Tab-separated table of C-alpha atoms and ligand atoms in Angstrom:
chain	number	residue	atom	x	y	z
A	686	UNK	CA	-47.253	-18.102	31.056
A	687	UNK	CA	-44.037	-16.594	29.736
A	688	UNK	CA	-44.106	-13.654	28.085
A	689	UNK	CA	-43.077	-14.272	24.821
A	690	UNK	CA	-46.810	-15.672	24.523
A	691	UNK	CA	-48.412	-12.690	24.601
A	692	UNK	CA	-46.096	-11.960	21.244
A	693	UNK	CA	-46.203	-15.189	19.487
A	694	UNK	CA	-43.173	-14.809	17.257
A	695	UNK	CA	-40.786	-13.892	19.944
A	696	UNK	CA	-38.906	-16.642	21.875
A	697	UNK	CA	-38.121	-16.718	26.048
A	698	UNK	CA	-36.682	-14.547	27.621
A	699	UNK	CA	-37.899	-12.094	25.749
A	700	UNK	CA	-35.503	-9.424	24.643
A	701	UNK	CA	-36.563	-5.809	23.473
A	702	UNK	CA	-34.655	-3.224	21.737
A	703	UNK	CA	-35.276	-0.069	23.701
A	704	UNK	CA	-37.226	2.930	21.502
A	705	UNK	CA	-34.183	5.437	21.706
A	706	UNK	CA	-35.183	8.759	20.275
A	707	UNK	CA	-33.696	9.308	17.264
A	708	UNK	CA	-32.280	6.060	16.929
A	709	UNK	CA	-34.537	3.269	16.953
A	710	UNK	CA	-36.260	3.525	13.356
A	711	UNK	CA	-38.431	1.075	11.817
A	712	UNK	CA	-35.107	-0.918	10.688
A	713	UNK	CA	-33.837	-1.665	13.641
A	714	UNK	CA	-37.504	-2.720	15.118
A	715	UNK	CA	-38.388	-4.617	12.251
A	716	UNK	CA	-34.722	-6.736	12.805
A	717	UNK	CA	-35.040	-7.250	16.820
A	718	UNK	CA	-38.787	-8.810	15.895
A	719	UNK	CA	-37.468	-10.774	12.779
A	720	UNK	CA	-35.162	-12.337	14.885
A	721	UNK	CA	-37.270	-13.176	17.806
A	722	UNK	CA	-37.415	-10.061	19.649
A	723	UNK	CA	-39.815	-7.682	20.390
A	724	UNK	CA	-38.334	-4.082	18.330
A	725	UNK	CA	-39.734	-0.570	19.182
A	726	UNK	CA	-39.812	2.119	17.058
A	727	UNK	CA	-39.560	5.642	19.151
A	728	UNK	CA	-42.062	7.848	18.410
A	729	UNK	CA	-39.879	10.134	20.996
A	730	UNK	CA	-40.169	13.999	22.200
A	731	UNK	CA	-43.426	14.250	19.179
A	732	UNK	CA	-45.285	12.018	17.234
A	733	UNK	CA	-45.183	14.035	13.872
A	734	UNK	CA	-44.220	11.844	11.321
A	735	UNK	CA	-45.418	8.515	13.163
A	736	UNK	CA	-47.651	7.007	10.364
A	737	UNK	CA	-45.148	7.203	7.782
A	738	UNK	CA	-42.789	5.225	10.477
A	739	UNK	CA	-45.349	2.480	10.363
A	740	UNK	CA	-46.174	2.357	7.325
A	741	UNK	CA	-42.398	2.027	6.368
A	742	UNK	CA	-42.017	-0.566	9.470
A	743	UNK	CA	-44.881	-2.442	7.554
A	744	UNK	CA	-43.593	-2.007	4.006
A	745	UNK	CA	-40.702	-3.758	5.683
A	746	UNK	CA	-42.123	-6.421	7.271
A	747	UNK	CA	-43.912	-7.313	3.691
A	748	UNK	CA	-40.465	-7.952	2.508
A	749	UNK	CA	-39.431	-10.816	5.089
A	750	UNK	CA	-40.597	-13.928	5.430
A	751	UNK	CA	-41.436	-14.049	8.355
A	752	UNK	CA	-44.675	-16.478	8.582
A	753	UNK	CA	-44.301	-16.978	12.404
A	754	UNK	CA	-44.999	-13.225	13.025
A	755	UNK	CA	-49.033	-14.127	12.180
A	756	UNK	CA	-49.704	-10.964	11.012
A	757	UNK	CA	-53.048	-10.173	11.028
A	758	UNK	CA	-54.942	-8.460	7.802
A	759	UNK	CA	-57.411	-6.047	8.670
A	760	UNK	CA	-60.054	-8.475	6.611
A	761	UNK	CA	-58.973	-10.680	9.294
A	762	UNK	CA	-59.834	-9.092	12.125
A	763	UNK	CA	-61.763	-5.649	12.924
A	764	UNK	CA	-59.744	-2.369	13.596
A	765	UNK	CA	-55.774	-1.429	12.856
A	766	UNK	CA	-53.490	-3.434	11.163
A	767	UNK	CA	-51.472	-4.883	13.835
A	768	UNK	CA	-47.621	-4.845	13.175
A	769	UNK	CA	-45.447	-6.882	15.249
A	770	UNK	CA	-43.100	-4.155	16.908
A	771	UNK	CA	-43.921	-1.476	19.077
A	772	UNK	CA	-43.816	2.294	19.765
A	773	UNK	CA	-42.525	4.039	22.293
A	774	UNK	CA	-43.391	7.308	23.706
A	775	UNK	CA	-41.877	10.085	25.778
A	776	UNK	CA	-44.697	11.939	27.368
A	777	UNK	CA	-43.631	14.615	28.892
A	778	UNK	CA	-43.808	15.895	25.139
A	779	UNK	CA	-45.513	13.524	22.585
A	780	UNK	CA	-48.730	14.422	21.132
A	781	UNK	CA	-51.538	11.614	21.749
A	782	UNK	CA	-54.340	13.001	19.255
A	783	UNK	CA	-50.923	13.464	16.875
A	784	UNK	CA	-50.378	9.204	17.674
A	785	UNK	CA	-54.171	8.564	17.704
A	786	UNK	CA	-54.078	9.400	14.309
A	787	UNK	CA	-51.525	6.756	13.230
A	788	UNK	CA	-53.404	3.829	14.987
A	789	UNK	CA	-56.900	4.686	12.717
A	790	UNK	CA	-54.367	2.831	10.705
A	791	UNK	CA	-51.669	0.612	12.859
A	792	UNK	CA	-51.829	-1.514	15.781
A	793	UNK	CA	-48.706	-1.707	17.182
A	794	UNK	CA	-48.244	-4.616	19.508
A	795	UNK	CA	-46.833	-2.985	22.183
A	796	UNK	CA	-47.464	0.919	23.344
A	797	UNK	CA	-44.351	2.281	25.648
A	798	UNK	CA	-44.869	5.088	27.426
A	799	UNK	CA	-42.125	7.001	29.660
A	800	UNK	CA	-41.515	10.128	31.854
A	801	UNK	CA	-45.236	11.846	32.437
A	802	UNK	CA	-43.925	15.198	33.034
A	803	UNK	CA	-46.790	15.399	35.685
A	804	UNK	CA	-47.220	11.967	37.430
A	805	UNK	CA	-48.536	8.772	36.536
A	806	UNK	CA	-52.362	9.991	36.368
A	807	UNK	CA	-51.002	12.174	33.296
A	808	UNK	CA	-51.377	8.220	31.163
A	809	UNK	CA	-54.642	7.698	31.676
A	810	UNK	CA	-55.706	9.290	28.790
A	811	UNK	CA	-53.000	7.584	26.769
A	812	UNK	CA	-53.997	4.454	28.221
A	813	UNK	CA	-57.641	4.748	27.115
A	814	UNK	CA	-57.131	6.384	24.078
A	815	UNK	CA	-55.285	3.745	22.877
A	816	UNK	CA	-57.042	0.705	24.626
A	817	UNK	CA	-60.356	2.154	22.637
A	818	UNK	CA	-58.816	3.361	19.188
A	819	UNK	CA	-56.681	-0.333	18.760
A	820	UNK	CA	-60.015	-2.390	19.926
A	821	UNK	CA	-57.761	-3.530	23.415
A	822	UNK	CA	-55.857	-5.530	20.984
A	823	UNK	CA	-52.163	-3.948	22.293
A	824	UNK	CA	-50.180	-3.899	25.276
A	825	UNK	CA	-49.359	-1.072	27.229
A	826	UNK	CA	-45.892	-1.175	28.648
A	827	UNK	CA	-44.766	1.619	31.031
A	828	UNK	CA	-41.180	2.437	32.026
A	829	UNK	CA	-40.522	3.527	35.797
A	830	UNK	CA	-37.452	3.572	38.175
A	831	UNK	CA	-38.482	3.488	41.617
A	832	UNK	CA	-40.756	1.238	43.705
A	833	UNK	CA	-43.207	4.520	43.976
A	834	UNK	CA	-43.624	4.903	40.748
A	835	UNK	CA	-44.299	1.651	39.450
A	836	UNK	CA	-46.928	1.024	42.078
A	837	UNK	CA	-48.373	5.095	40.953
A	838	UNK	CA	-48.681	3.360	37.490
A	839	UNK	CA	-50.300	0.474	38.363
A	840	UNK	CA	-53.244	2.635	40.337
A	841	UNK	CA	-53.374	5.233	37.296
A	842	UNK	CA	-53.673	2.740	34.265
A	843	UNK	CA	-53.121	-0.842	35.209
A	844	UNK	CA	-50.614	-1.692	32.568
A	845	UNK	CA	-49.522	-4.951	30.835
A	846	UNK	CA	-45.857	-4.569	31.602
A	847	UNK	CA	-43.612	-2.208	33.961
A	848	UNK	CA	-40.366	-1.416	32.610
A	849	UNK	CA	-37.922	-1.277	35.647
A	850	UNK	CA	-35.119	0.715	34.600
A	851	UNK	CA	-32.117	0.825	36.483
A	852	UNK	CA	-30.064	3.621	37.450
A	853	UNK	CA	-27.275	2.043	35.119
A	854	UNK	CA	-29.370	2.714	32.048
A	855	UNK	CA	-28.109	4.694	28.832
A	856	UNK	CA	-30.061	7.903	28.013
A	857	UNK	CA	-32.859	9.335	29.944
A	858	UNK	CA	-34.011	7.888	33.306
A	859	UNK	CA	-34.137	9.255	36.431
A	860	UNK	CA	-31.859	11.243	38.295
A	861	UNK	CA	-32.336	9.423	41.801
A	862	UNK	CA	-32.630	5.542	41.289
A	863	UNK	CA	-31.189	1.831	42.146
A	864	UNK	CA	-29.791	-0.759	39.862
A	865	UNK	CA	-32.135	-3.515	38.822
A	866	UNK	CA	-30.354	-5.644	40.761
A	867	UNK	CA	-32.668	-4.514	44.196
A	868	UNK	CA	-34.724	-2.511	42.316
A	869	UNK	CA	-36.533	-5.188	40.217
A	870	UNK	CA	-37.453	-7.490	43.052
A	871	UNK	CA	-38.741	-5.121	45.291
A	872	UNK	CA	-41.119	-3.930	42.394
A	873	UNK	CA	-41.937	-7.407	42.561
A	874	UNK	CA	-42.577	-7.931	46.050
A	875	UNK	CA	-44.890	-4.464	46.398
A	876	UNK	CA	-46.519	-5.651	43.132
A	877	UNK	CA	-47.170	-9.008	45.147
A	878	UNK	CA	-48.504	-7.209	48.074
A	879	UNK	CA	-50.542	-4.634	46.945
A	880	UNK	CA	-52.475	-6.807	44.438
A	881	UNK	CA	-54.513	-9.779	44.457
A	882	UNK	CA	-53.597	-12.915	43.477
A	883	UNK	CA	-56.760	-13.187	41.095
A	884	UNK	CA	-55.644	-10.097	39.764
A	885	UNK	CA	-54.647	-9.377	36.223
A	886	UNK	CA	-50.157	-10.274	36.283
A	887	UNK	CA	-48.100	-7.710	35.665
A	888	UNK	CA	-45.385	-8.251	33.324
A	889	UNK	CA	-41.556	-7.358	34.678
A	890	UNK	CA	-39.051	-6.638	32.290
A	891	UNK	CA	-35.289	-5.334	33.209
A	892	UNK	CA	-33.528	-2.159	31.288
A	893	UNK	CA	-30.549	-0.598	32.558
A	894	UNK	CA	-26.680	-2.166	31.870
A	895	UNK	CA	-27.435	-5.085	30.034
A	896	UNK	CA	-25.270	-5.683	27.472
A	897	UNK	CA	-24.731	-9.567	26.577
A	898	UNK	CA	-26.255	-13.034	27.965
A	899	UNK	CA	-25.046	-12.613	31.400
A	900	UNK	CA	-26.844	-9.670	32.095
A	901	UNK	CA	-30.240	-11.025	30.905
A	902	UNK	CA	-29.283	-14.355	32.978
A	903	UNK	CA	-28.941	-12.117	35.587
A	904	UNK	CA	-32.219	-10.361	35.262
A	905	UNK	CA	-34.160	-13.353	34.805
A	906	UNK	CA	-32.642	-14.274	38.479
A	907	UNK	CA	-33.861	-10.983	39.741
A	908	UNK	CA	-37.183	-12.303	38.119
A	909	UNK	CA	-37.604	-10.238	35.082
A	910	UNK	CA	-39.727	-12.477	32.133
A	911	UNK	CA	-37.619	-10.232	29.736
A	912	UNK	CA	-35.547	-7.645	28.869
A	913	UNK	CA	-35.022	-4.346	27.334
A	914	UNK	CA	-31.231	-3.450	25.900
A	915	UNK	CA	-30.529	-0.027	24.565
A	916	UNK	CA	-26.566	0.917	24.164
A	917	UNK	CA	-26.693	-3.077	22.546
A	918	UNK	CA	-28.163	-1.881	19.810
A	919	UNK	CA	-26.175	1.752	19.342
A	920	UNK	CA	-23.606	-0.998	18.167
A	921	UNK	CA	-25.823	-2.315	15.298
A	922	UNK	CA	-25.776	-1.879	11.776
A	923	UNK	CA	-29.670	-1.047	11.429
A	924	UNK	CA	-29.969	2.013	14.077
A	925	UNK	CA	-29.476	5.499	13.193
A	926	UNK	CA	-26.513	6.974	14.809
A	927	UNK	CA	-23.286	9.014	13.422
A	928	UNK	CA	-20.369	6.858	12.714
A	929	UNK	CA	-18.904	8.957	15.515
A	930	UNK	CA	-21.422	8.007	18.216
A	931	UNK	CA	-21.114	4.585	17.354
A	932	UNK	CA	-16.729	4.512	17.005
A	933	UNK	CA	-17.292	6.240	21.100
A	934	UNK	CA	-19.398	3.330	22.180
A	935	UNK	CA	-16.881	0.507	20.794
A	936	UNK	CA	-14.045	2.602	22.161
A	937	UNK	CA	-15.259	3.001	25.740
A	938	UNK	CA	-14.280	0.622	28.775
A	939	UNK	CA	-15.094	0.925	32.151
A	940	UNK	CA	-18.313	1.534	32.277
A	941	UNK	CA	-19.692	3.221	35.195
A	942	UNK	CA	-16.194	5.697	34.803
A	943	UNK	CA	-16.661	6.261	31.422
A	944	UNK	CA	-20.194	7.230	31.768
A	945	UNK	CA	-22.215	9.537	33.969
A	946	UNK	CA	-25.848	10.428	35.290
A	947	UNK	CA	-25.823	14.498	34.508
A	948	UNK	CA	-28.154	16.983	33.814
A	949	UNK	CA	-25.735	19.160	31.405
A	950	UNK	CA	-26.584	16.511	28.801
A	951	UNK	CA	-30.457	17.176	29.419
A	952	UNK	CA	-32.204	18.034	32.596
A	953	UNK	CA	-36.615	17.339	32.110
A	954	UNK	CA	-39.033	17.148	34.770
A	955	UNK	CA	-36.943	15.270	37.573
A	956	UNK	CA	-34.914	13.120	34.584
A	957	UNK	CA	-31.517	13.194	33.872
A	958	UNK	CA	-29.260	11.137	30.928
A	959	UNK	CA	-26.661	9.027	31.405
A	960	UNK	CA	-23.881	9.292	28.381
A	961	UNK	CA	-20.364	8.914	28.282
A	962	UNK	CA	-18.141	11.781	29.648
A	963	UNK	CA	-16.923	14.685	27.124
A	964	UNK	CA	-15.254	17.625	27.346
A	965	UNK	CA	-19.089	19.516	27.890
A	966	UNK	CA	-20.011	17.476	30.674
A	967	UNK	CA	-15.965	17.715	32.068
A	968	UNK	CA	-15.997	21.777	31.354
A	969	UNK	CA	-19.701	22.141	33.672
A	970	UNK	CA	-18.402	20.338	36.333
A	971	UNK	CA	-15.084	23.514	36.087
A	972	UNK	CA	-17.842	25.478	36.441
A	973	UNK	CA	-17.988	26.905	32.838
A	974	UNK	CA	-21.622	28.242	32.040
A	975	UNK	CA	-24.151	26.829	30.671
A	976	UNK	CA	-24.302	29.356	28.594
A	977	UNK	CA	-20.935	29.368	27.227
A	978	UNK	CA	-20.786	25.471	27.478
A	979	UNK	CA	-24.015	25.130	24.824
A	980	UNK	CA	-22.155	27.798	22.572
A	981	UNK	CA	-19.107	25.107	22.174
A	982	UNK	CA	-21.505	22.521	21.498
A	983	UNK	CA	-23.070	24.509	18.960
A	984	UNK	CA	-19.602	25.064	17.309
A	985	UNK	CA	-18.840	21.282	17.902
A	986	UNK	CA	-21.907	20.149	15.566
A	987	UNK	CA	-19.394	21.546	12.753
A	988	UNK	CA	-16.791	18.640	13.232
A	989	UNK	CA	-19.089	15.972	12.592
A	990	UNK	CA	-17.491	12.275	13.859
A	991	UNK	CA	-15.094	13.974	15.501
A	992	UNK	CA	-17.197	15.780	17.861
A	993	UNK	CA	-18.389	12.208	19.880
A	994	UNK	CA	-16.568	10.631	22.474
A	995	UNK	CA	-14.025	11.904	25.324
A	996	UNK	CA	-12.760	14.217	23.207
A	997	UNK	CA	-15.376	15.916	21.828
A	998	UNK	CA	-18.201	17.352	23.212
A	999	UNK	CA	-21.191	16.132	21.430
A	1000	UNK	CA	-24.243	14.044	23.778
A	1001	UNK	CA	-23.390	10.357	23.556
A	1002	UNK	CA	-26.033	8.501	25.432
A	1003	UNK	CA	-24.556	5.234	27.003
A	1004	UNK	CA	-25.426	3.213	29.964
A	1005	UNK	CA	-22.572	1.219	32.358
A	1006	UNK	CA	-23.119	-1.795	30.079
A	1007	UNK	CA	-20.876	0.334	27.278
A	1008	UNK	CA	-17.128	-1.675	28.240
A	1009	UNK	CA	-18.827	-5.174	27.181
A	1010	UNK	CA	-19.634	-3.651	23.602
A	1011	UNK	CA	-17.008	-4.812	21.102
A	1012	UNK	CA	-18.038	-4.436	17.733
A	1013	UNK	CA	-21.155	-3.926	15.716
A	1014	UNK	CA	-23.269	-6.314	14.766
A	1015	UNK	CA	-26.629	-6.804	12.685
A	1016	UNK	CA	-29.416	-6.383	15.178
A	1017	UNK	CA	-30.992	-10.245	14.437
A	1018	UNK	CA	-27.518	-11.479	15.249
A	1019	UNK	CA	-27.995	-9.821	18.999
A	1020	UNK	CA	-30.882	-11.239	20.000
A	1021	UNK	CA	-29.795	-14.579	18.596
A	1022	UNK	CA	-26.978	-14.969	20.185
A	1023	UNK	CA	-28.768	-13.946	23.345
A	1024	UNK	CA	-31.201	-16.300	22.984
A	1025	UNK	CA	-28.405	-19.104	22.328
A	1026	UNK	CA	-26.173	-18.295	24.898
A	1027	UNK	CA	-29.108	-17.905	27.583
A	1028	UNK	CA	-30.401	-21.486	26.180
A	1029	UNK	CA	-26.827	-22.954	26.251
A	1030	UNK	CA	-26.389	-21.842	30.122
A	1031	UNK	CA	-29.356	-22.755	31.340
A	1032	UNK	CA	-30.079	-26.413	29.390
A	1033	UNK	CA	-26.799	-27.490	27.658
A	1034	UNK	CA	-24.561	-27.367	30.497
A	1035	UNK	CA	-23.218	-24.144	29.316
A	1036	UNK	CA	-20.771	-21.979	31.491
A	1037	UNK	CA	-21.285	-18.718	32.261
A	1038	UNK	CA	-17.825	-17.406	32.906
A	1039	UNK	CA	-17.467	-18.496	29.204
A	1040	UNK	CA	-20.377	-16.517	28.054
B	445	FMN	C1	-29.414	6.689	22.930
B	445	FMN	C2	-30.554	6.366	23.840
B	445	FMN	C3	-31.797	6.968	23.627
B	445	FMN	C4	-32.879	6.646	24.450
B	445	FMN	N1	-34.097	7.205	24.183
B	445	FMN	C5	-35.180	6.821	24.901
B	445	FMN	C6	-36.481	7.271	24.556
B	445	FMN	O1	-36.663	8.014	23.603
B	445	FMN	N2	-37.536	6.823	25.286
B	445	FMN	C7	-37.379	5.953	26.334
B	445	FMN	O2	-38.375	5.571	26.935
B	445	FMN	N3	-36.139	5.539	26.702
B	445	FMN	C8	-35.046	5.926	26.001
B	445	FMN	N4	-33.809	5.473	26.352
B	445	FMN	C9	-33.668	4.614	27.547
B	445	FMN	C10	-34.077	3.182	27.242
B	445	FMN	O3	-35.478	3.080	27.230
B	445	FMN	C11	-33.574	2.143	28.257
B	445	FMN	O4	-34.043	2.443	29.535
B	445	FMN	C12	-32.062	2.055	28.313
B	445	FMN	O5	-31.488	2.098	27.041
B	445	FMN	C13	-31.658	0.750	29.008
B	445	FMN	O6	-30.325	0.805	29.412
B	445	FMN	P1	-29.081	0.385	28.498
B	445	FMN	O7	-28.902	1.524	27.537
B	445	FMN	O8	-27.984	0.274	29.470
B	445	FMN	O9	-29.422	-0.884	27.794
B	445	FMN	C14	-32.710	5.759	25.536
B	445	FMN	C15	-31.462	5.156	25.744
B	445	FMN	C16	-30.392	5.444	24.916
B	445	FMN	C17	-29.070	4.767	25.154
């Protein structure tokens, strides 16, 4: 069964817009779904003002037509309103009585959880909470990026779908990794072996460096059922970045020189972020302190636009999939044309150096 039929609106491969802190608001979550695709909203480091993200996500969705979606009315069914999008969490700091609170209200289809500041056994709560308080009517997607830790997850919570994210990815991941291009099937293969056939299928889904249809051709190879794009959508009209950020991502070529895996962006728990190289991360590696470096940034924050990009020294998040980024585009519009242009190469003849 492909994915997309555990969210009936969305259409195969399924394509997800990653739940980037600070970023990925109910806007852009509500678009990626509209169009087909499965948006998150990031509930990120806390999960303070959560509710009034889903009720606005909702207040949104009122306003589209959107009949496929089959939203379903809470005279409908028992428990939460559930909204087509979901949430995302980082757990090293979110708050799950703070999100428990939310879901008394909302169902979101999909529950991501990343970076356990402890290990994998730190979900399980998560994993029940929100099983019980949403009636088992959600998914529970998990993001990992090594074999270890995706068969860790499995034993601690059994989850619908394992995000395998790729050392190429924008933001935070972790510091030691592989690409998705070995590191998805051999997820695949342990998943195989350790479990049994009768047992309940994990879902795979790629993140990391995919930026246009190629990339999610490419994954689907590897054996992903969908997959999750991040910098994409820092080039769309409906996320929340500075016009700066967004000018740095459209300007940038050559991805895997332009960006780089550091912890002077960030450094949690064993994570680091990948972003595109400024005059912070270029200064740390002179050996300028840490100290001295953050009291620049500080200072920075006062030229606004001007502070993103090589020049400045302001955190720009981007993964190696940044050079195939040319302009910006309403979110709907990416995951249409991804769904075309997958469709076109793999029944219309298309070609895919033409993609
Ligand atoms: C600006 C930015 C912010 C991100 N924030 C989060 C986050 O809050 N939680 C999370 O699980 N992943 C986050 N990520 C990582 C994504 O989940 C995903 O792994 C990544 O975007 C995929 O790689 P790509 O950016 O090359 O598409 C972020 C990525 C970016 C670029």
């Amino acid at each position: 069964m492909p994915m997309s039929a555990e969210y009936p609106w969305t259409k195969s491969p399924l394509i997800a817009s990653a739940p980037m802190t600070k970023v990925a608001m109910p806007k852009l979550a509500v678009a990626v779904s509209k169009a087909g695709g499965l948006g998150f909203i990031a509930a990120g480091y806390s999960s303070d003002n959560l509710e009034d993200l889903l009720e606005e996500a909702e207040k949104l969705l009122l306003q589209e037509s959107m009949p496929e979606m089959k939203m379903k009315t809470e005279t409908e069914t028992e428990g939460p309103k559930l909204l087509p999008i979901g949430v995302g969490f980082i757990t090293w700091s979110a708050s799950l009585e703070k999100a428990l609170a939310s879901f008394s209200r909302y169902c979101p289809a999909a529950f991501w959880l990343f970076a356990p500041a402890r290990g994998f056994k730190d979900l399980i709560p998560w994993a029940e909470q929100i099983r019980k308080v949403t009636v088992d009517r959600t998914r529970i997607w998990v993001q990992v990026g090594c074999v270890a830790h995706a068969v860790e997850a499995v034993g601690a919570i059994d989850p619908d779908v394992i995000v395998v994210q790729g050392i190429d990815a924008g933001g935070h991941a972790r510091a030691q990794g592989a690409s998705i291009i070995s590191l998805l099937p051999e997820i695949s293969d342990k998943l195989r072996e350790l479990r049994p056939a009768s047992a309940k299928q994990v879902g795979l889904v790629a993140a990391g460096g995919i930026s246009d249809s190629r990339g999610v051709l490419a994954a689907m190879a590897l054996g992903a059922q969908g997959c999750v794009l991040g910098t994409r959508f820092l080039a769309s009209c409906e996320c929340v970045v500075a016009d700066g950020y967004q000018k740095a991502i459209l300007d940038a070529s050559d991805g895997g020189m332009s960006t780089v895996r550091t912890t002077i962006y960030d450094k949690p728990h064993g994570y680091d972020g990948r972003g595109l190289i400024n005059k912070t991360y270029v200064d740390h590696m002179a050996g300028l302190s840490e100290i001295e470096n953050g009291k620049l940034y500080r200072d920075e924050l006062d030229r606004g636009d001007g502070g993103y990009g090589t020049d400045g020294r302001l955190t720009t998040y981007a993964g190696t999939g940044v050079g195939l980024i040319k302009k910006v585009t309403p979110a709907g519009d990416i995951v249409k044309s991804l769904h075309e242009e997958v469709s076109a190469t793999l029944y219309g003849g298309g070609n895919l150096s033409r993609l």
